[in-house]
PDB file of C-alpha atoms in Angstrom:
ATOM      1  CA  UNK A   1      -3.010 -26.058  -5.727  1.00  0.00           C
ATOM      2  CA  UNK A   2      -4.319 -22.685  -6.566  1.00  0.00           C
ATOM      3  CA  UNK A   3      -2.276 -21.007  -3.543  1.00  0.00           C
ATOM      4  CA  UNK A   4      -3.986 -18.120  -1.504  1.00  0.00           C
ATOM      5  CA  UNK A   5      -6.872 -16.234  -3.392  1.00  0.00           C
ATOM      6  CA  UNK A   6      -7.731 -12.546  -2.279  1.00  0.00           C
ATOM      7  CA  UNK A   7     -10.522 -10.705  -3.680  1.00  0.00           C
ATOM      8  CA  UNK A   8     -11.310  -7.842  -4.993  1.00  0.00           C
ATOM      9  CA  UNK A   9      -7.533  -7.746  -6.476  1.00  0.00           C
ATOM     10  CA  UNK A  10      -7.970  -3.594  -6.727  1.00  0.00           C
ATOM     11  CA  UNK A  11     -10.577  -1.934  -4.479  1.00  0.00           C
ATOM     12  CA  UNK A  12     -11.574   2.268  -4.892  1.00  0.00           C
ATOM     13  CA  UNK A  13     -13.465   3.135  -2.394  1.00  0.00           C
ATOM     14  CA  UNK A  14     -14.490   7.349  -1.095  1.00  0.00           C
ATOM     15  CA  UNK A  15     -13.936   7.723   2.467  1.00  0.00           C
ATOM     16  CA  UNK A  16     -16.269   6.723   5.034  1.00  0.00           C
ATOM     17  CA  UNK A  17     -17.348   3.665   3.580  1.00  0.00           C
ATOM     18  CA  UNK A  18     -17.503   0.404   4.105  1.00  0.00           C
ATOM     19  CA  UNK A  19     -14.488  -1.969   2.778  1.00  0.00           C
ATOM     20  CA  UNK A  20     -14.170  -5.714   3.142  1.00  0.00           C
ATOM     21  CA  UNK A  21     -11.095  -8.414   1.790  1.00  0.00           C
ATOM     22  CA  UNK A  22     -11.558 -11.120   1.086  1.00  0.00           C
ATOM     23  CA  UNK A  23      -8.967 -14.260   1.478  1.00  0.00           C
ATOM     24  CA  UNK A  24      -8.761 -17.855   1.166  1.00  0.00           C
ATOM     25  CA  UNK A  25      -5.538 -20.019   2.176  1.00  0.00           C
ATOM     26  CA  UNK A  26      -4.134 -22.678   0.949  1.00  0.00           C
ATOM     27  CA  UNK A  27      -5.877 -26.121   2.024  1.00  0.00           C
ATOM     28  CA  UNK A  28      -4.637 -27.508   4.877  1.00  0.00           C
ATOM     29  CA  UNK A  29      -2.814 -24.624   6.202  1.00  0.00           C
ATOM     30  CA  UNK A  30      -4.298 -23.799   9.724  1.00  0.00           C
ATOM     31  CA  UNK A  31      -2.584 -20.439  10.056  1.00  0.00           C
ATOM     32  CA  UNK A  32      -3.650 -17.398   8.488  1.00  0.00           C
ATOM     33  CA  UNK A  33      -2.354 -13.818   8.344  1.00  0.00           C
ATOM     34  CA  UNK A  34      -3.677 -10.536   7.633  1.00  0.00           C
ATOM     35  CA  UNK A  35      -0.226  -7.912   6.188  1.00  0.00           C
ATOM     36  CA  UNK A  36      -0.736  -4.301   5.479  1.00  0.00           C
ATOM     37  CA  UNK A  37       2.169  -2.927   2.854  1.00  0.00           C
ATOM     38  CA  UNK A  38       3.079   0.886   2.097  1.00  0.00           C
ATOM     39  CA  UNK A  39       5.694   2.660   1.301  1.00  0.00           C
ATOM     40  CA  UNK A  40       6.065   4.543   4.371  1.00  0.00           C
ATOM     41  CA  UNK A  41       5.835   1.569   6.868  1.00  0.00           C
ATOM     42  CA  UNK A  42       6.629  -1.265   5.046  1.00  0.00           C
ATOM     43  CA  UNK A  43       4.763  -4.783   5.426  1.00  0.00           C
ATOM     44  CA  UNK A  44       3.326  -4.741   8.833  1.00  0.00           C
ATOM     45  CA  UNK A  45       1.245  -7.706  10.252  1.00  0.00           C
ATOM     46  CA  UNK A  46      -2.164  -7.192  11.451  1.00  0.00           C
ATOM     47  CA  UNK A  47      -3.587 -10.063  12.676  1.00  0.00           C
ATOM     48  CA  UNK A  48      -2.798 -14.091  13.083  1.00  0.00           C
ATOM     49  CA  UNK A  49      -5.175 -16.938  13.110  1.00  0.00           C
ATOM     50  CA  UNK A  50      -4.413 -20.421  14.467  1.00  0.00           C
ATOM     51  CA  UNK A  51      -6.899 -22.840  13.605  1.00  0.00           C
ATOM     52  CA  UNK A  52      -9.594 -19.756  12.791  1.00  0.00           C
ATOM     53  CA  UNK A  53      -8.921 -18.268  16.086  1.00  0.00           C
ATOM     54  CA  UNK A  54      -7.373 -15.038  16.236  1.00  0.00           C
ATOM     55  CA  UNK A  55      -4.314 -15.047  18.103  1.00  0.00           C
ATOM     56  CA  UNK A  56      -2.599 -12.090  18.185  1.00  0.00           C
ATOM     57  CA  UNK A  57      -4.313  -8.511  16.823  1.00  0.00           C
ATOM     58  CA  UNK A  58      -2.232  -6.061  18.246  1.00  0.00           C
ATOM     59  CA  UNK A  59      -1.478  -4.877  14.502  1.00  0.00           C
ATOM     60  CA  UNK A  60      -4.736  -4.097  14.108  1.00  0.00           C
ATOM     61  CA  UNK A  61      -4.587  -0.098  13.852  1.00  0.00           C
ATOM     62  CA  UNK A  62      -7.547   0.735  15.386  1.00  0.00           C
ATOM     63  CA  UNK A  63     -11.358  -0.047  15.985  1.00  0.00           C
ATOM     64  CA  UNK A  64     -11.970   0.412  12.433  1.00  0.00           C
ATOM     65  CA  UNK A  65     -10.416  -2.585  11.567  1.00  0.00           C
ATOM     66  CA  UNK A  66     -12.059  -5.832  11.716  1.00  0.00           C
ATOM     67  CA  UNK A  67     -11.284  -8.997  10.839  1.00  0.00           C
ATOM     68  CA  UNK A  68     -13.076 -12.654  10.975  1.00  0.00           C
ATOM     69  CA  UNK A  69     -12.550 -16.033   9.833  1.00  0.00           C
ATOM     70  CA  UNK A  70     -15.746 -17.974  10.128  1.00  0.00           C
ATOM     71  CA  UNK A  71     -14.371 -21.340   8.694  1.00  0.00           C
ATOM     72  CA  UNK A  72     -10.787 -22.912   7.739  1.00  0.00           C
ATOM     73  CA  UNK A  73     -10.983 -21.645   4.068  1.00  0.00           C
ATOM     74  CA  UNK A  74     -12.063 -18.330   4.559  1.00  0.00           C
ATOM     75  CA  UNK A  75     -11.365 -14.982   6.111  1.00  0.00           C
ATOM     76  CA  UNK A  76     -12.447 -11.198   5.772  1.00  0.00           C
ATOM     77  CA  UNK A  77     -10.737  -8.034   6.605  1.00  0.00           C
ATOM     78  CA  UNK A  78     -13.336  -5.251   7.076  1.00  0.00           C
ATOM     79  CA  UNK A  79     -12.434  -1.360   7.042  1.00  0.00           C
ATOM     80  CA  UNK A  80     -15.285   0.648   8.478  1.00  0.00           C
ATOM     81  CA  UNK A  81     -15.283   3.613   8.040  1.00  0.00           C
ATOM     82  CA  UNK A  82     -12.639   3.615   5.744  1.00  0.00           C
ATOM     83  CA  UNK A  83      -9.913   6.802   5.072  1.00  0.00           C
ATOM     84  CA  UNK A  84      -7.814   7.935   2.966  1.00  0.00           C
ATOM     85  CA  UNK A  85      -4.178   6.892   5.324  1.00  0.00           C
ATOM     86  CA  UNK A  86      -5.920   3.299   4.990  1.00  0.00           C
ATOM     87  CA  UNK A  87      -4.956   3.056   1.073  1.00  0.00           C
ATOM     88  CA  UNK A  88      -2.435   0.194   0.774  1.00  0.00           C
ATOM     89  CA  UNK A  89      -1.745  -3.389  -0.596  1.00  0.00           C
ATOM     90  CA  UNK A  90      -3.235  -5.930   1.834  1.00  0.00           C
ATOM     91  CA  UNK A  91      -2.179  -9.387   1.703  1.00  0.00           C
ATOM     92  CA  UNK A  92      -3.074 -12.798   2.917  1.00  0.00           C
ATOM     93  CA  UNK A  93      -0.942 -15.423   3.906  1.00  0.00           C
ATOM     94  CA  UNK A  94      -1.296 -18.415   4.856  1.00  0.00           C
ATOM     95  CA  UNK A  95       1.113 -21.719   6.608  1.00  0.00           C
ATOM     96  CA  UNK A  96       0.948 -25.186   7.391  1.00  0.00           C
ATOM     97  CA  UNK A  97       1.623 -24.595  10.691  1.00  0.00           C
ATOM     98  CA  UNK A  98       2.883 -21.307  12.079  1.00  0.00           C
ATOM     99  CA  UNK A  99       4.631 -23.019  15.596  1.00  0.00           C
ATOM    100  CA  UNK A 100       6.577 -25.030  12.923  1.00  0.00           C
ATOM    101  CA  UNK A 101       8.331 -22.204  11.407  1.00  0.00           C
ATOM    102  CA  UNK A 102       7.365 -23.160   8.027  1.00  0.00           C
ATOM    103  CA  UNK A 103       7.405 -20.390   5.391  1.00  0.00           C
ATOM    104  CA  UNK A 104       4.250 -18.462   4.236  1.00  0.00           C
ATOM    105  CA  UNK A 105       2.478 -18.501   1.270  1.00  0.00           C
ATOM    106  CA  UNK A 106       1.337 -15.183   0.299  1.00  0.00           C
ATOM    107  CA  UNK A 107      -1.870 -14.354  -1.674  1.00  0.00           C
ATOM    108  CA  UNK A 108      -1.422 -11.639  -4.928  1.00  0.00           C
ATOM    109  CA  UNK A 109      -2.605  -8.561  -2.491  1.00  0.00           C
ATOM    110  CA  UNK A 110      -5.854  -6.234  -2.874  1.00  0.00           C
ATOM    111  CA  UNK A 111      -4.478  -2.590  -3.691  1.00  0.00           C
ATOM    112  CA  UNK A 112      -6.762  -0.765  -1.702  1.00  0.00           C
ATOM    113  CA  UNK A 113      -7.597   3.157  -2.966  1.00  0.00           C
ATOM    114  CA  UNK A 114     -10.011   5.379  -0.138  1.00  0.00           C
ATOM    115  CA  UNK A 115      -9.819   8.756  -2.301  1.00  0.00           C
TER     116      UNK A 115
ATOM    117  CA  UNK B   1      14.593  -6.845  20.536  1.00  0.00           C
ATOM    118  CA  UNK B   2      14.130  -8.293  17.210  1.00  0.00           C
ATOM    119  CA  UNK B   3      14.814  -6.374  13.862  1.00  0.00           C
ATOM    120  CA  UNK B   4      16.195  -6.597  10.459  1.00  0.00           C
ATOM    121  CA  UNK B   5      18.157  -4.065   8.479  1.00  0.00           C
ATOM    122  CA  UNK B   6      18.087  -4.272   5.140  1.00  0.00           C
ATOM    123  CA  UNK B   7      20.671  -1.343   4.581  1.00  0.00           C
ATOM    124  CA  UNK B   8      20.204  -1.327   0.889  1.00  0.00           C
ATOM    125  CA  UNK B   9      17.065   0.434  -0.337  1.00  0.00           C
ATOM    126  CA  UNK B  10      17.635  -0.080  -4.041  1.00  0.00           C
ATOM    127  CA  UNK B  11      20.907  -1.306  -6.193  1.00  0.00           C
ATOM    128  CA  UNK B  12      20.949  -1.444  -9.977  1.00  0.00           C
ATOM    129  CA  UNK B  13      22.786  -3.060 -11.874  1.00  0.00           C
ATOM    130  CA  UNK B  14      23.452  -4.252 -15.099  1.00  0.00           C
ATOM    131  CA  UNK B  15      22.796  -7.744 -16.949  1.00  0.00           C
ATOM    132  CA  UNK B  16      25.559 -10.478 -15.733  1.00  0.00           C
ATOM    133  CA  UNK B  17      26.585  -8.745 -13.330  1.00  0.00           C
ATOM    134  CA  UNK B  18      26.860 -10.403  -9.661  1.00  0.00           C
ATOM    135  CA  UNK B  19      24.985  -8.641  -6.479  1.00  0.00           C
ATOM    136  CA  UNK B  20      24.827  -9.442  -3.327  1.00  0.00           C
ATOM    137  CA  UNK B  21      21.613  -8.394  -0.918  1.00  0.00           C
ATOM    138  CA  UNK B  22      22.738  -7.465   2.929  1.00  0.00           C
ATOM    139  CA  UNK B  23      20.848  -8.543   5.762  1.00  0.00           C
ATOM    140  CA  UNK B  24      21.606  -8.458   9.492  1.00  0.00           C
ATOM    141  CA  UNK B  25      19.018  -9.406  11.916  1.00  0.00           C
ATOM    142  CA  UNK B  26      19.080  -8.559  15.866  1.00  0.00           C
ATOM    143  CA  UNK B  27      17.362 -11.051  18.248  1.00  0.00           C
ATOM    144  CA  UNK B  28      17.976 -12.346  22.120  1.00  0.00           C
ATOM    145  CA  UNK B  29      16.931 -16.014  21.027  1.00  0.00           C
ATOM    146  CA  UNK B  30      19.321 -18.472  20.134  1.00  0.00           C
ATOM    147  CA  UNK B  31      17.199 -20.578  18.142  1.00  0.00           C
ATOM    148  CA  UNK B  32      16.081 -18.593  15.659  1.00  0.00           C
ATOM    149  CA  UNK B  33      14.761 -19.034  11.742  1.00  0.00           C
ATOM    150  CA  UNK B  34      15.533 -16.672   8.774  1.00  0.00           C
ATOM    151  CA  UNK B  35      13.419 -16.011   5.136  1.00  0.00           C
ATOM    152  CA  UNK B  36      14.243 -14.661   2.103  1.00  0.00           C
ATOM    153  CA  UNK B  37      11.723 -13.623  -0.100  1.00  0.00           C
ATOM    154  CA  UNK B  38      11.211 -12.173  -3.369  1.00  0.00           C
ATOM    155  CA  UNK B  39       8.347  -9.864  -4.794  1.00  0.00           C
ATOM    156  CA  UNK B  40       8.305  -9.429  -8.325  1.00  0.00           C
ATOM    157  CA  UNK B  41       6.217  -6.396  -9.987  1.00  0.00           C
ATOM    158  CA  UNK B  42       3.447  -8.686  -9.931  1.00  0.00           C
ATOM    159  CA  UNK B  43       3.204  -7.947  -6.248  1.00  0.00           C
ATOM    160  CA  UNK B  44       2.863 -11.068  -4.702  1.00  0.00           C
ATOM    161  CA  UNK B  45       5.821 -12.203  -2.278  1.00  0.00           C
ATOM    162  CA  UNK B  46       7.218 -15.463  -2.852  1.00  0.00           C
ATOM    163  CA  UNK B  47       9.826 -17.724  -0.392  1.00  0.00           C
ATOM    164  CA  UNK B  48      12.867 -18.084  -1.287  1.00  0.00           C
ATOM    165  CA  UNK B  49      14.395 -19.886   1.820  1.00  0.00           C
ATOM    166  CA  UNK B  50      14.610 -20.398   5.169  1.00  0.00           C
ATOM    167  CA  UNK B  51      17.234 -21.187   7.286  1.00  0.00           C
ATOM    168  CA  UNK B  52      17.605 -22.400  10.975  1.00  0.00           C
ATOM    169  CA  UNK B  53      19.979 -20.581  13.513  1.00  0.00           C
ATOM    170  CA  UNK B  54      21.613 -24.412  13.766  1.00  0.00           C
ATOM    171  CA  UNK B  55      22.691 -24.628  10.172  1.00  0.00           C
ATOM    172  CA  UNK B  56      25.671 -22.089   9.292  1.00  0.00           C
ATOM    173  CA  UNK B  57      26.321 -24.069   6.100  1.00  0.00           C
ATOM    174  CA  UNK B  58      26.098 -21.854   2.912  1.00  0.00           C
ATOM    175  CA  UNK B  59      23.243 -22.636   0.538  1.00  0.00           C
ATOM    176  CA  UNK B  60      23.228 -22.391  -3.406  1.00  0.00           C
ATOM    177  CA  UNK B  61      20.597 -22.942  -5.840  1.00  0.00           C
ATOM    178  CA  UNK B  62      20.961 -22.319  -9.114  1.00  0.00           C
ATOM    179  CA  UNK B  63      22.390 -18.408  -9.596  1.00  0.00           C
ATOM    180  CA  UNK B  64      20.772 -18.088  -6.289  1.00  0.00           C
ATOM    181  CA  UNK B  65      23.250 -18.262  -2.875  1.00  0.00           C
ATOM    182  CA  UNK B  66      22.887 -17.609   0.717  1.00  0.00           C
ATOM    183  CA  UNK B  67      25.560 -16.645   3.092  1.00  0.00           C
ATOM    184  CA  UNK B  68      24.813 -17.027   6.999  1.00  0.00           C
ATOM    185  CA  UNK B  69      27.025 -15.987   9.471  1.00  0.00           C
ATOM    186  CA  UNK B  70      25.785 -15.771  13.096  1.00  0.00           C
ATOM    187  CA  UNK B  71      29.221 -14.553  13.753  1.00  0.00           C
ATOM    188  CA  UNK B  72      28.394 -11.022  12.250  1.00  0.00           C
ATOM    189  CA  UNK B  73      24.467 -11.439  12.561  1.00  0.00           C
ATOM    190  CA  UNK B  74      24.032 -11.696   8.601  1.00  0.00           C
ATOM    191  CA  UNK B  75      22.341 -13.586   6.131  1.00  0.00           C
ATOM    192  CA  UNK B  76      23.043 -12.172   2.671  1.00  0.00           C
ATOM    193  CA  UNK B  77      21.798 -13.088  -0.845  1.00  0.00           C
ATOM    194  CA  UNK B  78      24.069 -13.521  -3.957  1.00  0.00           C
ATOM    195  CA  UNK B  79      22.339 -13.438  -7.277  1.00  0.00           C
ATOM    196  CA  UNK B  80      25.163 -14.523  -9.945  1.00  0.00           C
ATOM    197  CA  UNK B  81      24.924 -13.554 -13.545  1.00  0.00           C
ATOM    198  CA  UNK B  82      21.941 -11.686 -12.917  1.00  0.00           C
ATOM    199  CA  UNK B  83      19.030 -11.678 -15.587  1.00  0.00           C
ATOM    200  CA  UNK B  84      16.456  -9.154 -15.933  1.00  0.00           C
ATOM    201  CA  UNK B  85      13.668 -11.675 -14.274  1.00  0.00           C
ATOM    202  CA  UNK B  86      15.878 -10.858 -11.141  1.00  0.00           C
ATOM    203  CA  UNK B  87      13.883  -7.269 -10.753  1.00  0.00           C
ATOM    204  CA  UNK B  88      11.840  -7.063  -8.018  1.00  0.00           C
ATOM    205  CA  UNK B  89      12.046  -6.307  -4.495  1.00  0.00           C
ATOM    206  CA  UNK B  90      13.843  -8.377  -1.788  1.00  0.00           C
ATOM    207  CA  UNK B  91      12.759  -8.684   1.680  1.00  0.00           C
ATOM    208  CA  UNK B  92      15.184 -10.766   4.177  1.00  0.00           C
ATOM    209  CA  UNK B  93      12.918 -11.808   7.712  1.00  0.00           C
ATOM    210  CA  UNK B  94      13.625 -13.561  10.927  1.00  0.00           C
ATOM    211  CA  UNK B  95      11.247 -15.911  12.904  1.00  0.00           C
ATOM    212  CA  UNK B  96      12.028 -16.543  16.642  1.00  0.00           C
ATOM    213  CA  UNK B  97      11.493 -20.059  17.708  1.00  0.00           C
ATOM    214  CA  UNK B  98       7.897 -20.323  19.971  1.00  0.00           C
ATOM    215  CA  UNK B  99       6.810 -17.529  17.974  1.00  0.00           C
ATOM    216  CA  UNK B 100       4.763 -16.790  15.152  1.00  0.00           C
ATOM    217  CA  UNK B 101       5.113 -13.472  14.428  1.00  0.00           C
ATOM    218  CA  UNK B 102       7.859 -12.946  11.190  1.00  0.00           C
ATOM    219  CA  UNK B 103       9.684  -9.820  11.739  1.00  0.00           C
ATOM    220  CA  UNK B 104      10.291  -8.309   8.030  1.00  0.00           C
ATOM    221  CA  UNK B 105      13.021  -5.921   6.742  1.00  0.00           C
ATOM    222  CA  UNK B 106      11.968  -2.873   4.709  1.00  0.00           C
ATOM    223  CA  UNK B 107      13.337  -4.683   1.633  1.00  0.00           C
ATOM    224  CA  UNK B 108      15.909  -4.048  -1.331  1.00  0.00           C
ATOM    225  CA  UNK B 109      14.774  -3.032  -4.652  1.00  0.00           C
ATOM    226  CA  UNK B 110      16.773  -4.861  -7.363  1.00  0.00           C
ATOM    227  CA  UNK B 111      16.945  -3.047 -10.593  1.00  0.00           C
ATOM    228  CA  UNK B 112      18.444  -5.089 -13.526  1.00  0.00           C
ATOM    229  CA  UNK B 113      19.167  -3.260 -16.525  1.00  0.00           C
ATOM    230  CA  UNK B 114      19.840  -5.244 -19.950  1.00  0.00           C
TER     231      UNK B 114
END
């Protein structure tokens, strides 16, 4: 299996514009999640997806922050307008089956840059 | 409340040396599960293991051991005869049964010198 792809793996972007990441999960995983990681606040979750519906977005940091899955094997994570606190490492993750307590599989990250 | 410490931002050590990674977790539920994983300079976090609130036995893989004790609310790592390859940063977690959401610590950074 090829595990969880996330594209762009680097993305540097000037503030104010538009940003979307790009995942894909694992087949057969029905559970998807969106992590933001910096320094400061560590790995903080942003958003869950059961079966492509969003479950839980209350990490979400504010109304700039989007995020979609359209289908089982793909999700987005859209920044818009982006700034310059938003530069992190955003990963994907993705589980069999989240209410089983299985572990996650996490996707390489995109290192995000808004200068 | 759930939470885990991870008291230990970053330990170095040195080649063959044994460390052990502290975790204690905080959490009402009595069912509970808890994660280590690892994230090597590469970036990517990768499991390690995961381990039910029912199941107090001690786990060993390889150099790789795991001590749970709900006793004291901890569930720390042992890396024996560490190698170099054991760099990388080390993040314990806890998962509350009926829940999804997996509460991470900050992390240790493991430094192994040769």
């Amino acid at each position: 299996d090829a595990g969880v792809i996330q594209s762009p793996r680097h993305e540097v972007t000037e503030m104010g514009q538009e940003v979307t990441l790009r995942c894909k999960p694992i087949s057969g995983h029905n559970s998807l999640f969106w992590y933001r990681q910096t320094m400061m606040r560590g790995l903080e979750l942003l958003i869950y997806f059961n079966n492509n519906v969003p479950i839980d977005d209350s990490g979400m940091p504010e109304d700039r922050f989007s995020a979609k899955m359209p289908n089982a094997s793909f999700s987005t994570l859209k920044i818009q307008p982006s700034e310059p606190r938003d530069s992190a490492v955003y990963f994907c993750a993705s589980t069999l089956q989240a209410s089983s307590y299985n572990e996650q599989f996490f996707g390489p990250g995109t290192r995000l840059t808004v200068l | 409340a759930q939470k885990v410490t991870q008291a230990q931002t970053e330990i170095s050590v040195v080649e063959k040396e044994d460390v052990t990674l502290d975790c204690v977790y905080e959490t009402r539920d009595t069912t509970y599960y808890l994660f280590w994983y690892k994230q090597p300079p590469s970036g990517e976090l990768v499991f390690l293991i995961r381990r039910n609130s029912f199941d107090e036995q001690n786990e060993i893989s390889g150099r790789y051991s795991w001590n749970f004790q709900k006793s004291t609310s901890s569930f720390n790592f042992t890396i024996t005869a560490s190698q170099v390859v054991d760099s990388a940063v080390y993040f314990c977690a806890l998962l509350n049964t009926g829940g999804f959401k997996t509460i991470f610590g900050a992390g240790t950074r493991l430094f192994v010198k040769a």
